[in-house]
Tab-separated table of C-alpha atoms and ligand atoms in Angstrom:
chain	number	residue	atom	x	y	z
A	1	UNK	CA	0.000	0.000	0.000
A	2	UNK	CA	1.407	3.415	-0.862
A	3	UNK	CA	0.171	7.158	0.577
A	4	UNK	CA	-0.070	8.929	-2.502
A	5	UNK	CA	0.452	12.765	-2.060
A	6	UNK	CA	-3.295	13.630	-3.916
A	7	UNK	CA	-5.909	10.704	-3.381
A	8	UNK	CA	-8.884	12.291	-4.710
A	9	UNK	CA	-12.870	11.226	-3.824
A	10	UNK	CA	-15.859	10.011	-6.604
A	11	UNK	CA	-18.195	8.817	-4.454
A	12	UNK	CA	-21.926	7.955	-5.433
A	13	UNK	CA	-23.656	11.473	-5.450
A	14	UNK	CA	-20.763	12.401	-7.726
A	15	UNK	CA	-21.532	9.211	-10.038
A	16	UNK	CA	-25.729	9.827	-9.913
A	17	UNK	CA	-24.914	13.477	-10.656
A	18	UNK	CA	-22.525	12.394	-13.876
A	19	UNK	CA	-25.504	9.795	-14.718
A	20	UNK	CA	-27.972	12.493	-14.769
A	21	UNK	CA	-26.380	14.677	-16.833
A	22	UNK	CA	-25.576	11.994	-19.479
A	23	UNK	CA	-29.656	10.762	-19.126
A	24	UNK	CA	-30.648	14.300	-19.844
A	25	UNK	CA	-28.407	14.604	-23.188
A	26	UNK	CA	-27.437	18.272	-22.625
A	27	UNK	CA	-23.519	17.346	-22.145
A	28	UNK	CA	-21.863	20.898	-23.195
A	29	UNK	CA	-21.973	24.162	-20.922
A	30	UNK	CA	-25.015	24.707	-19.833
A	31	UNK	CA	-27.354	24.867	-16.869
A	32	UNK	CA	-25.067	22.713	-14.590
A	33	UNK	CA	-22.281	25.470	-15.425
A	34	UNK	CA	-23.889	28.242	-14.615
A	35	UNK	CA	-25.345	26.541	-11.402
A	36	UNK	CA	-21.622	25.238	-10.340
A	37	UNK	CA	-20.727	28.922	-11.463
A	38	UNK	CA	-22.873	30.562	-9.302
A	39	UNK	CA	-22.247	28.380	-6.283
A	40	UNK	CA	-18.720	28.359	-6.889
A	41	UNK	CA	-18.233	32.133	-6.908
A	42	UNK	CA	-21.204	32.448	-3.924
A	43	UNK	CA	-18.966	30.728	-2.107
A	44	UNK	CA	-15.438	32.792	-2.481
A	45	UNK	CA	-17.988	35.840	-1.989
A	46	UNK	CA	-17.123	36.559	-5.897
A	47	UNK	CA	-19.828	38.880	-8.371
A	48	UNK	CA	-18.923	36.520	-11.707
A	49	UNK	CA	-18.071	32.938	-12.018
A	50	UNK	CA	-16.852	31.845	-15.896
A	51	UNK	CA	-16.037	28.139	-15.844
A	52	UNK	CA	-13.393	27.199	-18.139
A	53	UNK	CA	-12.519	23.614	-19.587
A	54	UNK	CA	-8.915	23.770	-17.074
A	55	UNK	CA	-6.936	26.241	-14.859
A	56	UNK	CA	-4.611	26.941	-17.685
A	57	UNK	CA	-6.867	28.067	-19.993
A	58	UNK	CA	-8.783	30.312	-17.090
A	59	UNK	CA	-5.600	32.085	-16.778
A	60	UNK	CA	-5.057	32.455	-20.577
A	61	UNK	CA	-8.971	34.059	-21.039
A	62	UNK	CA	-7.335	36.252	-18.285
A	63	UNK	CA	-4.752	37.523	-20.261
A	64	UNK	CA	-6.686	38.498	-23.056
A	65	UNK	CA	-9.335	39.674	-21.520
A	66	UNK	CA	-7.716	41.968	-20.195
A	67	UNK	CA	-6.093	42.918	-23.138
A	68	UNK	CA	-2.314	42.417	-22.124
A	69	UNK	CA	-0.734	41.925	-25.607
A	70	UNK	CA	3.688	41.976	-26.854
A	71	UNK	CA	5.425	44.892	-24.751
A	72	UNK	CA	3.511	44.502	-21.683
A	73	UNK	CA	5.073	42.999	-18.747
A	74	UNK	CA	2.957	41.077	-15.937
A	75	UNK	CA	4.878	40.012	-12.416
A	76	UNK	CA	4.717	36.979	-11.241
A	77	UNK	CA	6.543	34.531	-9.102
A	78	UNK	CA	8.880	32.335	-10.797
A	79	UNK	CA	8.241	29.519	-7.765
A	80	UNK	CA	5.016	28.643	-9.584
A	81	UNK	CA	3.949	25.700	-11.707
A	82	UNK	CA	4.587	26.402	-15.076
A	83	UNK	CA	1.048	27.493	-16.229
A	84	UNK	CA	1.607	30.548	-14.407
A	85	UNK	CA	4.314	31.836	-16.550
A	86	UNK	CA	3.151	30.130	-20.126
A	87	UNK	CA	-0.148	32.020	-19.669
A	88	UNK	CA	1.747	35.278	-19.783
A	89	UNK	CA	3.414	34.063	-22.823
A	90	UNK	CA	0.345	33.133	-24.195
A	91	UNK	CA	-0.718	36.438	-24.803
A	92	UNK	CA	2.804	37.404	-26.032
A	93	UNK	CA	3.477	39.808	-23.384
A	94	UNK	CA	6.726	39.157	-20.830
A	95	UNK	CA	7.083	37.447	-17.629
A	96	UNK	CA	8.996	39.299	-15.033
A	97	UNK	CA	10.123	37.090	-12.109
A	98	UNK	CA	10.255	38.491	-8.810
A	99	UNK	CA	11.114	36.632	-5.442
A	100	UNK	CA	9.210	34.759	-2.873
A	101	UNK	CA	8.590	35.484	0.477
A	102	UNK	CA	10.769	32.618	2.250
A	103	UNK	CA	8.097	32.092	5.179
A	104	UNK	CA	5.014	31.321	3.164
A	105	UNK	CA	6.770	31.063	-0.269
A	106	UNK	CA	4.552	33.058	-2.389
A	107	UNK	CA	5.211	36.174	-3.930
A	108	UNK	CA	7.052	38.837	-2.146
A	109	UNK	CA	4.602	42.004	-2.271
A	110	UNK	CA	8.638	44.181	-1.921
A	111	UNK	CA	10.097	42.147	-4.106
A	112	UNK	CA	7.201	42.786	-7.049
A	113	UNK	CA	7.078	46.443	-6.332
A	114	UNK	CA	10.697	46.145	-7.120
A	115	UNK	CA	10.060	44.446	-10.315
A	116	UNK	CA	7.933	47.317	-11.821
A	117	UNK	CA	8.842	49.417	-14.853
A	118	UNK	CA	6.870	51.781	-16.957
A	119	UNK	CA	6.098	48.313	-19.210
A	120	UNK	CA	4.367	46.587	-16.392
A	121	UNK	CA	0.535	45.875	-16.474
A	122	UNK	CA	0.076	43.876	-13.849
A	123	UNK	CA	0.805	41.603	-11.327
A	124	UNK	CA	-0.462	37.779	-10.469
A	125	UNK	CA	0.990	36.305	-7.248
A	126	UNK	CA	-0.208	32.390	-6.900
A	127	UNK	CA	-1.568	30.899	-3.590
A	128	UNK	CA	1.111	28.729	-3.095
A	129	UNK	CA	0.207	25.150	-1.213
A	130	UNK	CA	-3.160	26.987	-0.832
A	131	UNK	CA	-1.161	29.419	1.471
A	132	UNK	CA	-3.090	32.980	0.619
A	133	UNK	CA	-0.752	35.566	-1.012
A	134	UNK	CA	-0.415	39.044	0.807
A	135	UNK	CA	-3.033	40.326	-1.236
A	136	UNK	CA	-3.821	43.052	1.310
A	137	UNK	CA	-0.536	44.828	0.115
A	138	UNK	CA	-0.621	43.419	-3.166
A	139	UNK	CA	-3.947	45.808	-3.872
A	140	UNK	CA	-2.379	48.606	-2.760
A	141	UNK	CA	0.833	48.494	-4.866
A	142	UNK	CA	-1.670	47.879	-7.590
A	143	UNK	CA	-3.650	50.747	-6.916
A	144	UNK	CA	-0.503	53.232	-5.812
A	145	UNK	CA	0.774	51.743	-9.667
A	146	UNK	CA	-2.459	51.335	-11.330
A	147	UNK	CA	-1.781	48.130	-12.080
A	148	UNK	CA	-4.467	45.464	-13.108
A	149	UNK	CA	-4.427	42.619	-9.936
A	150	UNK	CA	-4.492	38.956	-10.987
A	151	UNK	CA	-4.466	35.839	-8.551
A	152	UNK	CA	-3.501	32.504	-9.532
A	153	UNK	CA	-6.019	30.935	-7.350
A	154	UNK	CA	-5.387	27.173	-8.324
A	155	UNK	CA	-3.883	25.708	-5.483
A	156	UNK	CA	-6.256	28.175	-3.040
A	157	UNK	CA	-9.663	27.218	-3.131
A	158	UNK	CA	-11.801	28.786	0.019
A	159	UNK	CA	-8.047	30.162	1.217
A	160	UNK	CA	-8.760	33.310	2.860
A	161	UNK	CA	-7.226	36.676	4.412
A	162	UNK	CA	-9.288	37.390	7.406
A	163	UNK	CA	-11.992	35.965	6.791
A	164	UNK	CA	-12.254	37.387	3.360
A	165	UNK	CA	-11.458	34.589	0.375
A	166	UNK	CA	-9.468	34.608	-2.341
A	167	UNK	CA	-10.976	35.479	-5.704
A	168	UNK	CA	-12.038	38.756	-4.484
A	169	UNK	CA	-8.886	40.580	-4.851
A	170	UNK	CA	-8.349	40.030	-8.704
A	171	UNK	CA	-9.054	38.704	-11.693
A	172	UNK	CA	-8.668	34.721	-10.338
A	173	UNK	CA	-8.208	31.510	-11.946
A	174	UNK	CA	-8.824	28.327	-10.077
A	175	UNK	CA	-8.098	24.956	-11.348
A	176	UNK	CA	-9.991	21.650	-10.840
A	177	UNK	CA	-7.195	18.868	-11.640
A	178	UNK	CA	-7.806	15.698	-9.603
A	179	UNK	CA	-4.786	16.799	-7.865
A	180	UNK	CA	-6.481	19.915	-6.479
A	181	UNK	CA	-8.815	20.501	-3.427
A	182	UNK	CA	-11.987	19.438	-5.387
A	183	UNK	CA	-12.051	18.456	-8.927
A	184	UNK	CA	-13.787	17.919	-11.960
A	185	UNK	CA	-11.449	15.544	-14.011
A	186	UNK	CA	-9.708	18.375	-15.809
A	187	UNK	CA	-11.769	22.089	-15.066
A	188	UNK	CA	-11.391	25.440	-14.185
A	189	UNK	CA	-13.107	28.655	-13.307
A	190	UNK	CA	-12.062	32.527	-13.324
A	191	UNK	CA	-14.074	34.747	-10.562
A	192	UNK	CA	-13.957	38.672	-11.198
A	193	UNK	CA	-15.972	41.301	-9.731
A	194	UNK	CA	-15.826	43.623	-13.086
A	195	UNK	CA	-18.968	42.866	-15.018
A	196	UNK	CA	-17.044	44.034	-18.210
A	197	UNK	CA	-14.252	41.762	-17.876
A	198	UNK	CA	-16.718	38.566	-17.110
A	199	UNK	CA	-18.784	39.548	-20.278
A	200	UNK	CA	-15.507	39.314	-21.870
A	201	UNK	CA	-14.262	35.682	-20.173
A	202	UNK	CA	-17.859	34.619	-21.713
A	203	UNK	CA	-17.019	35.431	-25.192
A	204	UNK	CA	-13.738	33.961	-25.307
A	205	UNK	CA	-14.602	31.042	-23.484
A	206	UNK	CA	-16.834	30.855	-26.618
A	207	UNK	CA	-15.446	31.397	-30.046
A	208	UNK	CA	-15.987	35.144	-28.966
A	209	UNK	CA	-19.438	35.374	-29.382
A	210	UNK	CA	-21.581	37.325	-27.557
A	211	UNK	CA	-24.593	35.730	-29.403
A	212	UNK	CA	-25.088	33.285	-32.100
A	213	UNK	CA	-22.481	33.913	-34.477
A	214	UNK	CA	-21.824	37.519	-33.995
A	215	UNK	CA	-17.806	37.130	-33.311
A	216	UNK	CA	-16.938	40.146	-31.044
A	217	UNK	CA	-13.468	39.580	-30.462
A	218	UNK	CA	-11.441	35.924	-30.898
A	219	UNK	CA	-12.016	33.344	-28.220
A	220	UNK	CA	-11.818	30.130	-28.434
A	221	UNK	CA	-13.273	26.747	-27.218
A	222	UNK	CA	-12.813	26.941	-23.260
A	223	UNK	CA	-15.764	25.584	-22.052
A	224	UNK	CA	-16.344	23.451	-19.566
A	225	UNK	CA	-19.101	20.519	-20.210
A	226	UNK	CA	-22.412	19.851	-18.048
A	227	UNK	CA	-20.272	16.443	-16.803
A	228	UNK	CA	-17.846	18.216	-15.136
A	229	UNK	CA	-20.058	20.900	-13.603
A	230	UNK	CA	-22.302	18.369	-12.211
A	231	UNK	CA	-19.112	16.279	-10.401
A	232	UNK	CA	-18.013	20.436	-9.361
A	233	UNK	CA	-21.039	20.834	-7.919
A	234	UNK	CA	-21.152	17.605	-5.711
A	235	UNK	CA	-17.320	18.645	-4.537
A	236	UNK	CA	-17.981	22.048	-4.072
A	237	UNK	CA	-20.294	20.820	-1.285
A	238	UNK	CA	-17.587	18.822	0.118
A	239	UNK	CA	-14.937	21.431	0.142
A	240	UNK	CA	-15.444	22.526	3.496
A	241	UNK	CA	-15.086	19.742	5.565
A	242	UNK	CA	-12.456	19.024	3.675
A	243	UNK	CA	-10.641	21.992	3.804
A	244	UNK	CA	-10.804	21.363	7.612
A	245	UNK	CA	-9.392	18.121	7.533
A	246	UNK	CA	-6.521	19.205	5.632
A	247	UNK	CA	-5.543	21.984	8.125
A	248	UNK	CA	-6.473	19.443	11.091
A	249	UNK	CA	-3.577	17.009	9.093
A	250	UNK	CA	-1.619	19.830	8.794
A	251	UNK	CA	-1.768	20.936	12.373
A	252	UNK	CA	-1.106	17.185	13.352
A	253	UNK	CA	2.347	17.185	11.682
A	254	UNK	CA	3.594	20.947	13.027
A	255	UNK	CA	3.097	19.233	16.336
A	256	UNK	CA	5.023	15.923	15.516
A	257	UNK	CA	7.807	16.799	12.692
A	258	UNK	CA	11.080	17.249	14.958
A	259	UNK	CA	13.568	17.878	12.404
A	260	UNK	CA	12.256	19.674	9.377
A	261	UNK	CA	11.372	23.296	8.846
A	262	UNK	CA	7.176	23.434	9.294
A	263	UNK	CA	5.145	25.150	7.109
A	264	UNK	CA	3.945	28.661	8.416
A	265	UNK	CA	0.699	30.122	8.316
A	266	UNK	CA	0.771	34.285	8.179
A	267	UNK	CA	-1.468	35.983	10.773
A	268	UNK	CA	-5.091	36.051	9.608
A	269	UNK	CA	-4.506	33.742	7.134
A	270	UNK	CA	-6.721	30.360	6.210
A	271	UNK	CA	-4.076	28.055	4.470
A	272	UNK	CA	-6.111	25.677	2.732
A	273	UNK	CA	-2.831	23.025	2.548
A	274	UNK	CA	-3.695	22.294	-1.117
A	275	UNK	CA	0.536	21.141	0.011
A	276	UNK	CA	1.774	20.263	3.470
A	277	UNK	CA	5.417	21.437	2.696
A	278	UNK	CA	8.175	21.060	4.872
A	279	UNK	CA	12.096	22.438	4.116
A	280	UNK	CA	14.727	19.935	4.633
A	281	UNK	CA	17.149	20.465	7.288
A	282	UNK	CA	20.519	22.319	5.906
A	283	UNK	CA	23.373	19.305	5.397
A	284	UNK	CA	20.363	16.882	4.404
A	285	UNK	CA	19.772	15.795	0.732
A	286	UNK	CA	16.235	16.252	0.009
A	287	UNK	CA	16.448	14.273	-3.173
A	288	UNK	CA	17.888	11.566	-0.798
A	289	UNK	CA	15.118	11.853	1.846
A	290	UNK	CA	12.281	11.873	-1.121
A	291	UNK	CA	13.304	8.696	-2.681
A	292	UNK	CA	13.524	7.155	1.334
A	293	UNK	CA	10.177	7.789	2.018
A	294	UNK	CA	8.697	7.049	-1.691
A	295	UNK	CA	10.463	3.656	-0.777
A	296	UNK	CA	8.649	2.995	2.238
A	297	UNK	CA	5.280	3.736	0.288
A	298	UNK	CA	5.280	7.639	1.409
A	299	UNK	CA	4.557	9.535	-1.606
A	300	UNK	CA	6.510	12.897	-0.896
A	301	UNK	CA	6.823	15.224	-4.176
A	302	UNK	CA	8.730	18.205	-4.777
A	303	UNK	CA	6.749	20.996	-6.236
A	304	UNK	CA	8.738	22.669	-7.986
A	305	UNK	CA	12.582	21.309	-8.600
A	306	UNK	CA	13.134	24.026	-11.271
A	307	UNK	CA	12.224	27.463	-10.906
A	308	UNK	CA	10.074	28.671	-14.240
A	309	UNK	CA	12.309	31.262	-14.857
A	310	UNK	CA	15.590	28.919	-15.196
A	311	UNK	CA	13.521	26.329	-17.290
A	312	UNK	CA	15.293	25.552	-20.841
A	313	UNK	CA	12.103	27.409	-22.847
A	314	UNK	CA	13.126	30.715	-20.852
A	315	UNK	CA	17.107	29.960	-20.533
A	316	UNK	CA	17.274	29.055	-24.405
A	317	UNK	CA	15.782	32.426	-25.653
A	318	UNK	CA	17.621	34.739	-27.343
A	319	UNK	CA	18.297	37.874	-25.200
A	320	UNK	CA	16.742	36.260	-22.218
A	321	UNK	CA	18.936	37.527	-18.775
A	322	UNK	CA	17.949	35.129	-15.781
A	323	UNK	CA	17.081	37.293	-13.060
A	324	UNK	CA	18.307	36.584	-9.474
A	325	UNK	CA	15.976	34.930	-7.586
A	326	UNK	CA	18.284	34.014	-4.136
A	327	UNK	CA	14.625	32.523	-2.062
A	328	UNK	CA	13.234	30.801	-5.036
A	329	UNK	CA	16.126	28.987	-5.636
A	330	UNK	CA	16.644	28.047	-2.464
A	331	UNK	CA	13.339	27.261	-1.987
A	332	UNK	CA	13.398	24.924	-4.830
A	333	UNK	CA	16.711	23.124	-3.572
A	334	UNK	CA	14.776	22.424	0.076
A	335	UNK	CA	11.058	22.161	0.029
A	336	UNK	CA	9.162	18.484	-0.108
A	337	UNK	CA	5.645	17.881	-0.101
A	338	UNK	CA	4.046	14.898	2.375
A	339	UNK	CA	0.698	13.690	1.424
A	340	UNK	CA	-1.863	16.294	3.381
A	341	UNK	CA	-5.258	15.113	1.618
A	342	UNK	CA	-8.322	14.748	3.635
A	343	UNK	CA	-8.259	10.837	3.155
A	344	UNK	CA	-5.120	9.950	4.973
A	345	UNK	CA	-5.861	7.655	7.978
A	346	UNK	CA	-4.450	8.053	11.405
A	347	UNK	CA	-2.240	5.120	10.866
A	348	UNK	CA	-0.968	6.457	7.459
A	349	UNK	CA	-0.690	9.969	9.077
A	350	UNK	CA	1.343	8.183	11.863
A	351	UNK	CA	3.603	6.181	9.374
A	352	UNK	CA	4.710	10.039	7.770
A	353	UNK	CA	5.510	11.410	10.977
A	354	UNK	CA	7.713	8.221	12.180
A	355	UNK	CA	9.202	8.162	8.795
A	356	UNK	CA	10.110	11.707	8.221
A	357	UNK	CA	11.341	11.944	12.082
A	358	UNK	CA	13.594	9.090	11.603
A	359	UNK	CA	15.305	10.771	8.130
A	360	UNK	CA	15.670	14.205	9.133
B	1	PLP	C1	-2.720	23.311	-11.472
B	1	PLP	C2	-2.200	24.674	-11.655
B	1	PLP	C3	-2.459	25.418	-12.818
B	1	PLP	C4	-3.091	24.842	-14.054
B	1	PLP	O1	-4.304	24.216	-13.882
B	1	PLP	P1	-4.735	23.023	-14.885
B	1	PLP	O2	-6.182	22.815	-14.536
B	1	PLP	O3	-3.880	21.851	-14.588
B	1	PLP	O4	-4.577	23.519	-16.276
B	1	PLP	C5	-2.029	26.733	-12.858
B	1	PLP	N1	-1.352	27.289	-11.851
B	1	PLP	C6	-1.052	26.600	-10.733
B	1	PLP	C7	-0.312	27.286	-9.631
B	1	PLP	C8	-1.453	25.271	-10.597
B	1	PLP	O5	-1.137	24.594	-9.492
């Protein structure tokens, strides 16, 4: 038997919803959608919800709905999976890396301000391990800047900054990967408060229509299907016990791990633990300690081994100047994931904790 670090749960409402949908023949977007769209952004406290068919495309519609285009620079962190960054590209406008924040390893509000030039649009700090970003200082370097605010929100879901969730800040893109903290099979939504730039996320969801063939700007085939909406919609009423579980988990192992650097939750802050990551001790080899436990069944991950911005597509192009990023890479020589999902038992939970302790 092996703990795998994402163990995600179909159970039967999930399968009757699914069986409904197919019984009823209306598989594309449709009335499940917009129900899993309004109880998906009802529940972040968000105006719009636009499902999308995954979290990468969310944050692409992003892009281009907000019209970033070539010469326009957005900040993001470069300790990010790689969507973040190919999103950008997407649109043809430039990445800028900034660094993380060691303590909760998302972006570093100083370290963006840092980052901006008269080219810059806007910035999109990620929720991290479903660790919030400081979004309460990321608004107002947006607003002393007049910057557009994104979040990349797919790690985050229900995260929250005193109380208030993620989602609400910025333009946000969630993602609903079986690997996430509810899924859909592959899935993803954006929630904005602008009216203007939802109306837009419709259209290019949708070929860019904003009615039958009447193309109002180019868009494309995002949407997500009735299938999916009807499994989001079971999950979504899942999510918060959950959510709970994972910080209870997560609690469980800050009072257990001896050795290893715990992870830290920022005042006011609901870490959703979409990651339970830990830093290896200085003098240990984390590669080491990840294949020990993935031999005795623990399945510990490293998210990410490669910073974005010294992967091969960014290191191979032609004028391309890797910043220095001193946390990130750090950060991406020490950190290890330990399965955190709301399944684990108390004798798998136990078997981490005696495992890790005796390694590190
Ligand atoms: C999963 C993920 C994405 C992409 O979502 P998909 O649904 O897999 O396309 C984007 N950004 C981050 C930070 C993610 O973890």
């Amino acid at each position: 038997m092996s703990i795998g670090i994402a163990r995600p749960v179909i159970g039967e409402r999930e399968k009757q919803a699914v069986m409904a949908v197919l019984e009823s023949g209306q598989l594309v977007q449709g009335a499940e959608v917009a129900a899993f769209e309004r109880a998906f952004a009802d529940y972040h406290g968000a105006r719009h919800g636009i499902a999308m068919n995954n979290g990468t495309t969310a944050l692409m519609a992003s892009m281009m709905a907000h019209g970033f285009g070539p010469g326009d620079e957005v900040i993001i962190p470069s300790f990010s999976f790689f969507a973040t960054a190919s999103a950008v590209l997407s649109v043809q406008a430039t990445p800028v890396f900034a660094d993380i924040d060691p303590a909760t390893y998302c972006l570093s509000p100083a370290a963006a301000e840092a980052a901006i030039t008269p080219r810059t649009v806007a910035i999109m700090p990620v929720h991290l391990y479903g660790h919030p970003a400081d979004m309460t200082r990321f608004e107002a370097i947006a607003r002393q800047h007049g910057l557009v605010l994104l979040e990349d929100a797919a790690q985050a879901h229900g995260a929250a900054i005193a109380g208030r969730r993620v989602g609400t800040w910025g333009t946000a893109s969630f993602s609903f990967y079986p690997s996430k903290n509810m899924t859909t099979g592959e899935g993803g939504m954006v929630l904005t408060d602008d009216d203007e730039i939802a109306r837009k996320l419709r259209m290019i969801r949708n070929q860019g229509m904003d009615q039958q063939y009447r193309h109002e700007v180019v868009g494309y085939n995002f949407r997500m299907t009735n299938i999916a909406a009807a499994i989001g919609r079971v999950q979504l009423e899942s999510l918060p016990a959950w959510t709970e579980q994972r910080i209870a988990n997560a609690a469980y192992f800050n009072a257990r791990l001896t050795g290893v650097g715990t992870p830290v939750t920022a005042p006011g802050c609901t870490h959703v633990f979409h990651q339970y990551t830990i830093r290896t001790p200085e003098g240990k080899e984390r590669d080491a300690v990840e294949k020990r436990l993935n031999e005795r069944s623990i399945g510990a991950r490293v998210y990410y081994p490669r910073p974005i911005h010294l992967q091969p597509v960014f290191t191979t192009m032609p004028g391309y100047a890797a910043p220095s990023l001193p946390e990130t890479e750090k950060a991406a020589r020490e950190v290890l994931s330990l399965p955190v999902h709301p399944m684990l038992t108390e004798e798998e939970k136990a078997l981490i904790v005696q495992e890790v302790n005796a390694l590190c």
